[in-house]
Amino acid sequence: MKNYYQPEIETMPREQIRRLQNERLLKQVRHVWENVPYYRAKMQEKGLTPDDIKSQEDLHKLPFLTKADLRNAYPYGLMGKPLKDCVRIQSTSGTTGQRVVAFYTQNDIHIWETMCARAIAAAGGTNEDVVQVSYGYGLFTGGPGLNGGSHLLGSLTIPASSGNTDRQIMFIKDLSATILCCTPSYAAFIGERMREMGMTPDDIPLKAGIFGAEAWSESMRRDIEATMGIKAYDIYGLTELCGPGVSFECEDQHGMHINEDYFIPEIIDPDTGEVLPEGSTGELVFTTLEKEAFPLIRYRTRDITSLSHEPCPCGRTHVRMSRLKGRTDDMLIIRGVNVFPSQIETVLINQGYPANYQIIVDRVNNTDTLDVRVEMTPEMFTDNLGVINTRQAKLVEGLRSMLGLTAKVTLVAPKSITRSEGKAVRVIDNRKI
């Protein structure tokens, strides 16, 4: 039996979704024109008024918003409602630069939590489940979003936040948690700690995990599933748009369904800004349709993915986005080659290494260098240099095959790379570029 939170919306016919989006788009464009001077000025620069936008067919005419715009307008320049109508702020983690602060009305929060409830339901959640939310709380959107979605669904919610891993495992076991929500890197860390404690999947009641906030590979998914005995689901979102829940996987796991009643997605060429045909891989752009306090029109996410309207066996009709390939601003250009951390991770996990690694990029004598530090498991740890050299050579060859360039690989002792309880910091770029 398929599990939905709002079946009448999640399985809405495509033509009805289109009509709803057009109606909400026109309303949102006028809302932004009348209430956000920053964006109104961008429209005027292109000679546009709301009357020029008749439907989604005209969406491409509107100017983009970028993270640079959000920073330039900091803190209040992109608000669409007076402060007295706003009830909360959330903020980005700041891992790639200055923080971005987003604002929410009470209705914005309800919509966000509704989308998270849909995601939990798609992972099999009901009011009989116990949902442990191990994303960070506070300014980070992960904890508050899934917490609210769990409440709407009627699930018993454990607001564990991140950290104190032994306590996380204790709560999972003692409180019979059935769904775990956290970053995939922290899920892998919890699974690793379980193994150290001598626990197996049979010792915990978890059935599913909802993991997001960072890119992760299919290989990492399978590793987490095997360690915890669960089905692992991807969830996507950005603080700028609301937080997690913008899209989510269903049980068929062939992409994440975007909540199209609240967003219009586009795929563009990141260099030219041209809208690409369906199925193309490019940069994901979102227009919010119901966001009141912080409405964004054609926001460039910098995430690289593709879209598909192919029918999904789950019955949901909303468009699906593929697993993220990476980000245009996380992408590394090394000796002229585009490199995504997820490509490196795939090679490591395929050769049996845990998902704890560090990529160090530098420039020596005007030439880029790529060093990959890889942590061994306790089972594979050895001080036999011959064995280590053989393993390193195999990884070098695997990376050369995947990336088309040569990397230096160093195998290091178990637990020697600093663990992360939030977003994993995988890349250290020491080049002055």
Short mmCIF file of C-alpha atoms in Angstrom, two decimals:
data_model
loop_
_atom_site.label_atom_id
_atom_site.label_comp_id
_atom_site.label_asym_id
_atom_site.label_seq_id
_atom_site.Cartn_x
_atom_site.Cartn_y
_atom_site.Cartn_z
CA MET A 1 0.00 0.00 0.00
CA LYS A 2 1.33 3.41 -1.02
CA ASN A 3 1.87 5.89 1.79
CA TYR A 4 0.98 9.55 1.22
CA TYR A 5 0.44 12.52 3.51
CA GLN A 6 -1.78 14.47 1.06
CA PRO A 7 -2.69 12.05 -1.73
CA GLU A 8 -5.01 14.50 -3.49
CA ILE A 9 -2.07 16.87 -4.00
CA GLU A 10 0.78 14.38 -4.36
CA THR A 11 -1.08 12.49 -7.12
CA MET A 12 -2.67 15.54 -8.76
CA PRO A 13 -3.00 15.27 -12.58
CA ARG A 14 -0.24 17.07 -14.48
CA GLU A 15 -2.58 19.54 -16.17
CA GLN A 16 -4.00 20.50 -12.79
CA ILE A 17 -0.51 21.02 -11.36
CA ARG A 18 0.30 23.26 -14.31
CA ARG A 19 -2.82 25.38 -13.79
CA LEU A 20 -2.09 25.72 -10.09
CA GLN A 21 1.50 26.74 -10.76
CA ASN A 22 0.48 29.37 -13.31
CA GLU A 23 -2.06 30.85 -10.94
CA ARG A 24 0.40 30.99 -8.05
CA LEU A 25 3.26 32.26 -10.23
CA LEU A 26 1.33 35.33 -11.36
CA LYS A 27 0.34 36.07 -7.79
CA GLN A 28 3.93 35.63 -6.55
CA VAL A 29 5.47 37.84 -9.24
CA ARG A 30 3.07 40.64 -8.33
CA HIS A 31 3.75 40.09 -4.62
CA VAL A 32 7.49 40.45 -5.20
CA TRP A 33 7.03 43.50 -7.47
CA GLU A 34 4.95 45.29 -4.89
CA ASN A 35 6.90 44.30 -1.76
CA VAL A 36 10.54 43.60 -2.65
CA PRO A 37 12.21 46.75 -4.09
CA TYR A 38 15.48 44.87 -4.68
CA TYR A 39 13.86 42.42 -7.10
CA ARG A 40 11.57 45.04 -8.61
CA ALA A 41 14.69 46.98 -9.61
CA LYS A 42 16.11 43.83 -11.28
CA MET A 43 12.88 43.44 -13.26
CA GLN A 44 12.93 47.10 -14.28
CA GLU A 45 16.49 46.70 -15.54
CA LYS A 46 15.10 44.13 -17.97
CA GLY A 47 12.13 46.33 -18.86
CA LEU A 48 9.63 43.99 -17.21
CA THR A 49 6.48 44.47 -15.16
CA PRO A 50 4.16 41.79 -13.72
CA ASP A 51 1.86 42.28 -16.73
CA ASP A 52 4.59 40.77 -18.94
CA ILE A 53 4.31 37.43 -17.14
CA LYS A 54 1.24 35.50 -18.29
CA SER A 55 2.27 31.93 -17.41
CA GLN A 56 5.27 29.64 -16.92
CA GLU A 57 6.04 30.15 -20.60
CA ASP A 58 7.25 33.63 -19.65
CA LEU A 59 9.30 32.54 -16.65
CA HIS A 60 12.55 32.63 -18.63
CA LYS A 61 12.13 36.39 -19.10
CA LEU A 62 12.55 37.09 -15.39
CA PRO A 63 15.98 37.83 -13.90
CA PHE A 64 17.83 35.30 -11.78
CA LEU A 65 18.57 35.65 -8.09
CA THR A 66 21.88 34.33 -6.80
CA LYS A 67 23.47 33.85 -3.41
CA ALA A 68 25.42 37.04 -4.15
CA ASP A 69 22.07 38.88 -4.34
CA LEU A 70 21.06 37.41 -0.99
CA ARG A 71 24.29 38.63 0.54
CA ASN A 72 24.02 42.05 -1.09
CA ALA A 73 20.48 42.43 0.24
CA TYR A 74 21.40 41.20 3.73
CA PRO A 75 19.64 41.31 6.11
CA TYR A 76 16.23 42.69 5.14
CA GLY A 77 16.50 43.63 1.46
CA LEU A 78 14.61 40.62 0.04
CA MET A 79 11.81 40.47 2.59
CA GLY A 80 8.30 40.33 1.19
CA LYS A 81 6.49 40.96 4.47
CA PRO A 82 6.92 43.45 7.34
CA LEU A 83 8.89 42.20 10.33
CA LYS A 84 5.73 42.23 12.43
CA ASP A 85 4.30 39.49 10.19
CA CYS A 86 7.38 37.27 10.52
CA VAL A 87 7.77 34.73 13.30
CA ARG A 88 11.14 33.07 12.68
CA ILE A 89 14.51 33.25 10.97
CA GLN A 90 16.73 30.39 9.87
CA SER A 91 20.24 30.66 8.52
CA THR A 92 22.63 28.79 6.27
CA SER A 93 25.56 26.99 7.83
CA GLY A 94 28.02 29.40 6.27
CA THR A 95 30.32 26.61 5.02
CA THR A 96 30.84 28.39 1.68
CA GLY A 97 30.83 32.01 2.83
CA GLN A 98 28.79 34.62 4.67
CA ARG A 99 25.60 33.39 6.25
CA VAL A 100 22.28 33.97 4.52
CA VAL A 101 19.32 34.74 6.77
CA ALA A 102 15.83 33.66 5.64
CA PHE A 103 12.54 34.83 7.13
CA TYR A 104 9.27 32.96 7.73
CA THR A 105 5.67 33.85 8.38
CA GLN A 106 3.58 31.34 10.30
CA ASN A 107 2.11 30.17 6.99
CA ASP A 108 5.61 29.73 5.53
CA ILE A 109 6.45 27.44 8.44
CA HIS A 110 3.25 25.45 8.00
CA ILE A 111 4.00 24.91 4.30
CA TRP A 112 7.56 23.85 5.09
CA GLU A 113 6.45 21.38 7.74
CA THR A 114 3.79 20.05 5.37
CA MET A 115 6.46 19.20 2.81
CA CYS A 116 8.54 17.47 5.48
CA ALA A 117 5.48 15.47 6.54
CA ARG A 118 5.11 14.33 2.93
CA ALA A 119 8.76 13.23 2.95
CA ILE A 120 8.39 11.22 6.15
CA ALA A 121 5.21 9.58 4.85
CA ALA A 122 6.99 8.69 1.60
CA ALA A 123 9.60 6.87 3.71
CA GLY A 124 6.81 4.81 5.25
CA GLY A 125 6.16 7.02 8.26
CA THR A 126 2.77 7.13 10.01
CA ASN A 127 1.41 8.27 13.35
CA GLU A 128 2.53 4.93 14.75
CA ASP A 129 6.22 5.64 14.11
CA VAL A 130 8.89 7.12 16.37
CA VAL A 131 10.98 9.66 14.46
CA GLN A 132 14.41 10.55 15.84
CA VAL A 133 15.55 13.91 14.44
CA SER A 134 19.34 14.00 14.68
CA TYR A 135 19.87 16.99 12.45
CA GLY A 136 21.10 20.11 14.22
CA TYR A 137 18.50 22.44 15.68
CA GLY A 138 18.76 26.21 16.04
CA LEU A 139 19.57 28.30 12.96
CA PHE A 140 20.19 25.19 10.83
CA THR A 141 16.97 24.15 9.08
CA GLY A 142 17.38 20.38 9.32
CA GLY A 143 16.18 19.85 12.87
CA PRO A 144 13.23 22.29 12.94
CA GLY A 145 11.92 21.20 9.53
CA LEU A 146 11.79 17.44 10.13
CA ASN A 147 10.66 18.04 13.71
CA GLY A 148 7.62 19.98 12.49
CA GLY A 149 6.88 17.49 9.73
CA SER A 150 6.95 14.63 12.20
CA HIS A 151 4.50 16.49 14.44
CA LEU A 152 2.10 17.12 11.54
CA LEU A 153 2.19 13.45 10.63
CA GLY A 154 1.40 12.58 14.25
CA SER A 155 4.59 10.62 14.87
CA LEU A 156 6.22 10.54 18.28
CA THR A 157 9.24 12.82 17.81
CA ILE A 158 12.63 12.57 19.52
CA PRO A 159 14.36 15.98 19.07
CA ALA A 160 17.82 14.51 19.63
CA SER A 161 19.74 17.09 17.57
CA SER A 162 23.26 16.12 16.50
CA GLY A 163 26.14 14.95 18.66
CA ASN A 164 26.54 12.66 21.67
CA THR A 165 26.48 9.59 19.46
CA ASP A 166 26.27 7.04 22.26
CA ARG A 167 23.12 8.78 23.51
CA GLN A 168 21.72 8.75 19.96
CA ILE A 169 22.13 4.98 19.85
CA MET A 170 20.64 4.61 23.34
CA PHE A 171 17.54 6.58 22.29
CA ILE A 172 17.17 4.58 19.08
CA LYS A 173 17.21 1.35 21.08
CA ASP A 174 15.41 2.32 24.29
CA LEU A 175 12.70 4.53 22.74
CA SER A 176 12.17 2.21 19.77
CA ALA A 177 12.92 4.80 17.09
CA THR A 178 11.82 3.56 13.67
CA ILE A 179 12.91 6.48 11.45
CA LEU A 180 16.21 8.36 11.74
CA CYS A 181 16.69 11.83 10.24
CA CYS A 182 20.23 13.25 9.95
CA THR A 183 23.03 13.95 7.48
CA PRO A 184 24.30 10.87 5.63
CA SER A 185 27.82 11.37 6.99
CA TYR A 186 26.45 11.37 10.55
CA ALA A 187 24.35 8.29 9.80
CA ALA A 188 27.56 6.55 8.67
CA PHE A 189 29.25 7.69 11.89
CA ILE A 190 26.38 6.33 14.02
CA GLY A 191 26.60 3.03 12.13
CA GLU A 192 30.35 2.88 12.69
CA ARG A 193 29.89 3.49 16.40
CA MET A 194 27.24 0.75 16.54
CA ARG A 195 29.73 -1.73 15.09
CA GLU A 196 32.32 -0.69 17.69
CA MET A 197 29.74 -1.38 20.39
CA GLY A 198 29.19 -4.86 18.98
CA MET A 199 25.67 -4.05 17.76
CA THR A 200 24.04 -5.42 14.63
CA PRO A 201 20.95 -4.21 12.74
CA ASP A 202 18.92 -6.79 14.68
CA ASP A 203 19.64 -4.86 17.88
CA ILE A 204 17.78 -1.71 16.78
CA PRO A 205 14.20 -1.10 15.63
CA LEU A 206 15.01 1.38 12.83
CA LYS A 207 13.31 0.69 9.50
CA ALA A 208 14.14 3.85 7.52
CA GLY A 209 16.42 6.86 7.43
CA ILE A 210 15.88 10.28 5.83
CA PHE A 211 19.26 11.74 5.02
CA GLY A 212 20.15 15.06 3.39
CA ALA A 213 21.97 18.42 3.70
CA GLU A 214 24.99 17.14 1.77
CA ALA A 215 25.68 15.19 -1.41
CA TRP A 216 26.08 11.43 -1.02
CA SER A 217 26.54 8.57 -3.42
CA GLU A 218 24.52 5.44 -4.12
CA SER A 219 27.41 3.44 -2.74
CA MET A 220 27.25 5.33 0.54
CA ARG A 221 23.49 4.66 0.69
CA ARG A 222 24.01 0.90 0.39
CA ASP A 223 26.72 0.96 3.01
CA ILE A 224 24.47 2.78 5.51
CA GLU A 225 21.56 0.45 4.72
CA ALA A 226 23.68 -2.64 5.32
CA THR A 227 25.13 -1.29 8.58
CA MET A 228 21.79 -0.25 10.07
CA GLY A 229 19.40 -2.66 8.39
CA ILE A 230 17.24 0.17 7.04
CA LYS A 231 16.03 1.70 3.80
CA ALA A 232 17.77 5.06 3.30
CA TYR A 233 15.88 7.93 1.64
CA ASP A 234 17.28 11.12 0.17
CA ILE A 235 15.76 14.53 0.98
CA TYR A 236 16.68 17.88 -0.53
CA GLY A 237 16.28 21.50 0.43
CA LEU A 238 17.98 24.84 0.88
CA THR A 239 17.56 27.32 3.70
CA GLU A 240 16.95 30.00 1.09
CA LEU A 241 13.90 28.11 -0.18
CA CYS A 242 12.62 26.90 3.21
CA GLY A 243 14.85 24.01 4.30
CA PRO A 244 14.62 20.21 3.82
CA GLY A 245 11.49 18.98 2.10
CA VAL A 246 11.71 20.85 -1.21
CA SER A 247 11.98 17.37 -2.71
CA PHE A 248 12.17 13.83 -1.37
CA GLU A 249 12.44 10.20 -2.42
CA CYS A 250 9.53 7.80 -2.49
CA GLU A 251 9.85 4.04 -1.98
CA ASP A 252 10.84 3.54 -5.64
CA GLN A 253 13.90 5.79 -5.23
CA HIS A 254 14.30 6.89 -8.83
CA GLY A 255 14.82 10.55 -8.06
CA MET A 256 13.30 12.99 -5.58
CA HIS A 257 9.79 14.32 -6.11
CA ILE A 258 9.71 18.13 -6.06
CA ASN A 259 6.71 19.69 -4.31
CA GLU A 260 5.47 21.42 -7.44
CA ASP A 261 2.50 23.01 -5.75
CA TYR A 262 5.06 25.20 -3.95
CA PHE A 263 7.95 25.41 -6.44
CA ILE A 264 8.65 25.65 -10.16
CA PRO A 265 12.00 24.03 -11.03
CA GLU A 266 14.12 24.75 -14.10
CA ILE A 267 17.41 23.33 -15.38
CA ILE A 268 19.76 25.88 -16.94
CA ASP A 269 23.19 25.95 -18.52
CA PRO A 270 25.30 27.29 -15.62
CA ASP A 271 27.50 29.27 -18.00
CA THR A 272 24.90 30.86 -20.29
CA GLY A 273 21.75 30.82 -18.14
CA GLU A 274 19.83 29.22 -21.01
CA VAL A 275 16.95 26.92 -20.02
CA LEU A 276 17.79 23.36 -21.05
CA PRO A 277 15.35 20.72 -22.35
CA GLU A 278 13.98 18.05 -20.04
CA GLY A 279 16.46 15.30 -19.24
CA SER A 280 19.46 17.61 -19.58
CA THR A 281 21.94 17.88 -16.74
CA GLY A 282 22.54 21.41 -15.54
CA GLU A 283 22.06 23.87 -12.72
CA LEU A 284 18.82 23.68 -10.75
CA VAL A 285 16.80 26.90 -10.46
CA PHE A 286 13.73 27.35 -8.23
CA THR A 287 10.87 29.82 -8.09
CA THR A 288 8.91 29.81 -4.84
CA LEU A 289 5.15 29.99 -5.38
CA GLU A 290 3.71 30.47 -1.89
CA LYS A 291 6.61 31.85 0.16
CA GLU A 292 5.46 35.06 1.83
CA ALA A 293 8.31 36.46 3.94
CA PHE A 294 11.25 35.48 1.72
CA PRO A 295 9.94 34.92 -1.82
CA LEU A 296 12.58 33.97 -4.39
CA ILE A 297 12.10 34.14 -8.16
CA ARG A 298 14.44 32.04 -10.32
CA TYR A 299 16.92 31.35 -7.54
CA ARG A 300 20.11 29.69 -8.79
CA THR A 301 20.90 26.86 -6.39
CA ARG A 302 24.28 25.94 -7.93
CA ASP A 303 23.25 22.29 -7.57
CA ILE A 304 23.81 20.08 -10.62
CA THR A 305 21.01 17.65 -11.48
CA SER A 306 18.36 16.78 -14.08
CA LEU A 307 14.54 16.56 -14.10
CA SER A 308 12.16 13.84 -15.28
CA HIS A 309 8.38 13.83 -15.77
CA GLU A 310 8.30 10.09 -16.48
CA PRO A 311 5.49 8.40 -14.52
CA CYS A 312 6.63 7.05 -11.15
CA PRO A 313 5.39 3.66 -9.90
CA CYS A 314 4.59 5.25 -6.53
CA GLY A 315 1.73 7.20 -8.12
CA ARG A 316 3.11 10.65 -7.32
CA THR A 317 2.84 12.95 -10.31
CA HIS A 318 5.25 15.68 -9.23
CA VAL A 319 8.44 15.97 -11.28
CA ARG A 320 11.52 14.16 -10.01
CA MET A 321 15.06 15.49 -9.74
CA SER A 322 17.97 13.08 -9.96
CA ARG A 323 20.54 12.60 -7.23
CA LEU A 324 22.82 15.62 -7.12
CA LYS A 325 25.98 15.26 -9.13
CA GLY A 326 27.57 18.09 -7.19
CA ARG A 327 27.53 21.86 -7.08
CA THR A 328 28.96 24.34 -9.51
CA ASP A 329 30.63 26.10 -6.60
CA ASP A 330 31.79 22.82 -4.95
CA MET A 331 33.13 21.53 -8.23
CA LEU A 332 36.90 21.46 -8.34
CA ILE A 333 38.75 22.25 -11.55
CA ILE A 334 42.06 20.42 -11.26
CA ARG A 335 44.50 20.65 -14.15
CA GLY A 336 41.55 21.51 -16.40
CA VAL A 337 39.41 18.56 -15.24
CA ASN A 338 36.05 18.99 -13.48
CA VAL A 339 36.10 16.93 -10.28
CA PHE A 340 33.22 16.36 -7.86
CA PRO A 341 33.84 14.91 -4.37
CA SER A 342 31.00 12.43 -4.98
CA GLN A 343 33.05 10.85 -7.79
CA ILE A 344 35.95 10.26 -5.43
CA GLU A 345 33.62 8.89 -2.77
CA THR A 346 32.17 6.36 -5.22
CA VAL A 347 35.63 4.96 -5.97
CA LEU A 348 36.49 4.67 -2.28
CA ILE A 349 33.30 2.89 -1.25
CA ASN A 350 33.43 0.57 -4.27
CA GLN A 351 36.82 -0.59 -2.99
CA GLY A 352 35.51 -1.17 0.51
CA TYR A 353 36.65 1.96 2.33
CA PRO A 354 34.38 3.84 4.76
CA ALA A 355 32.91 7.19 3.76
CA ASN A 356 35.46 9.14 5.78
CA TYR A 357 38.03 10.83 3.64
CA GLN A 358 39.57 14.22 2.96
CA ILE A 359 40.48 15.85 -0.34
CA ILE A 360 43.38 18.30 -0.25
CA VAL A 361 44.01 20.46 -3.32
CA ASP A 362 47.07 22.66 -3.67
CA ARG A 363 49.20 24.32 -6.32
CA VAL A 364 52.92 23.55 -6.50
CA ASN A 365 55.16 25.14 -9.15
CA ASN A 366 52.05 26.35 -11.01
CA THR A 367 50.64 22.81 -11.15
CA ASP A 368 47.54 21.64 -9.28
CA THR A 369 47.98 18.73 -6.90
CA LEU A 370 45.24 16.40 -5.67
CA ASP A 371 45.81 14.46 -2.44
CA VAL A 372 43.19 12.09 -1.05
CA ARG A 373 43.51 10.90 2.55
CA VAL A 374 41.48 7.74 3.13
CA GLU A 375 40.72 6.19 6.48
CA MET A 376 41.08 2.43 6.84
CA THR A 377 38.66 0.34 8.87
CA PRO A 378 40.02 -1.47 11.95
CA GLU A 379 39.71 -4.76 10.03
CA MET A 380 41.93 -3.61 7.16
CA PHE A 381 44.44 -1.69 9.30
CA THR A 382 48.00 -2.97 9.02
CA ASP A 383 51.55 -1.70 9.41
CA ASN A 384 52.70 -3.83 6.45
CA LEU A 385 53.98 -1.19 4.02
CA GLY A 386 53.79 -3.58 1.08
CA VAL A 387 50.10 -4.19 1.63
CA ILE A 388 49.42 -0.48 2.13
CA ASN A 389 51.32 0.46 -1.03
CA THR A 390 49.37 -2.11 -3.04
CA ARG A 391 46.05 -0.78 -1.75
CA GLN A 392 47.05 2.82 -2.41
CA ALA A 393 48.08 1.94 -5.97
CA LYS A 394 44.70 0.30 -6.58
CA LEU A 395 42.90 3.43 -5.36
CA VAL A 396 45.11 5.64 -7.52
CA GLU A 397 44.16 3.57 -10.56
CA GLY A 398 40.46 3.66 -9.65
CA LEU A 399 40.54 7.43 -9.29
CA ARG A 400 42.44 7.81 -12.57
CA SER A 401 39.78 5.76 -14.33
CA MET A 402 36.95 7.81 -12.77
CA LEU A 403 38.47 11.30 -12.99
CA GLY A 404 40.89 11.14 -15.88
CA LEU A 405 43.78 12.41 -13.76
CA THR A 406 46.25 11.11 -11.22
CA ALA A 407 45.78 11.72 -7.50
CA LYS A 408 48.07 10.96 -4.60
CA VAL A 409 46.38 8.58 -2.15
CA THR A 410 47.40 8.16 1.48
CA LEU A 411 45.81 5.47 3.64
CA VAL A 412 45.61 6.56 7.26
CA ALA A 413 44.79 4.85 10.56
CA PRO A 414 41.18 4.31 11.71
CA LYS A 415 39.52 7.36 13.32
CA SER A 416 42.45 9.66 12.43
CA ILE A 417 40.29 11.97 10.29
CA THR A 418 38.14 14.31 12.35
CA ARG A 419 34.49 13.22 12.46
CA SER A 420 31.61 15.57 11.65
CA GLU A 421 28.25 15.70 13.37
CA GLY A 422 26.86 18.18 10.85
CA LYS A 423 27.83 18.70 7.23
CA ALA A 424 31.04 16.87 6.47
CA VAL A 425 33.96 19.07 5.41
CA ARG A 426 35.46 16.94 2.67
CA VAL A 427 37.55 19.42 0.69
CA ILE A 428 40.49 21.62 1.70
CA ASP A 429 41.55 23.83 -1.20
CA ASN A 430 44.84 25.53 -0.41
CA ARG A 431 45.25 27.13 -3.85
CA LYS A 432 45.21 30.91 -4.01
CA ILE A 433 42.61 31.14 -6.78
#
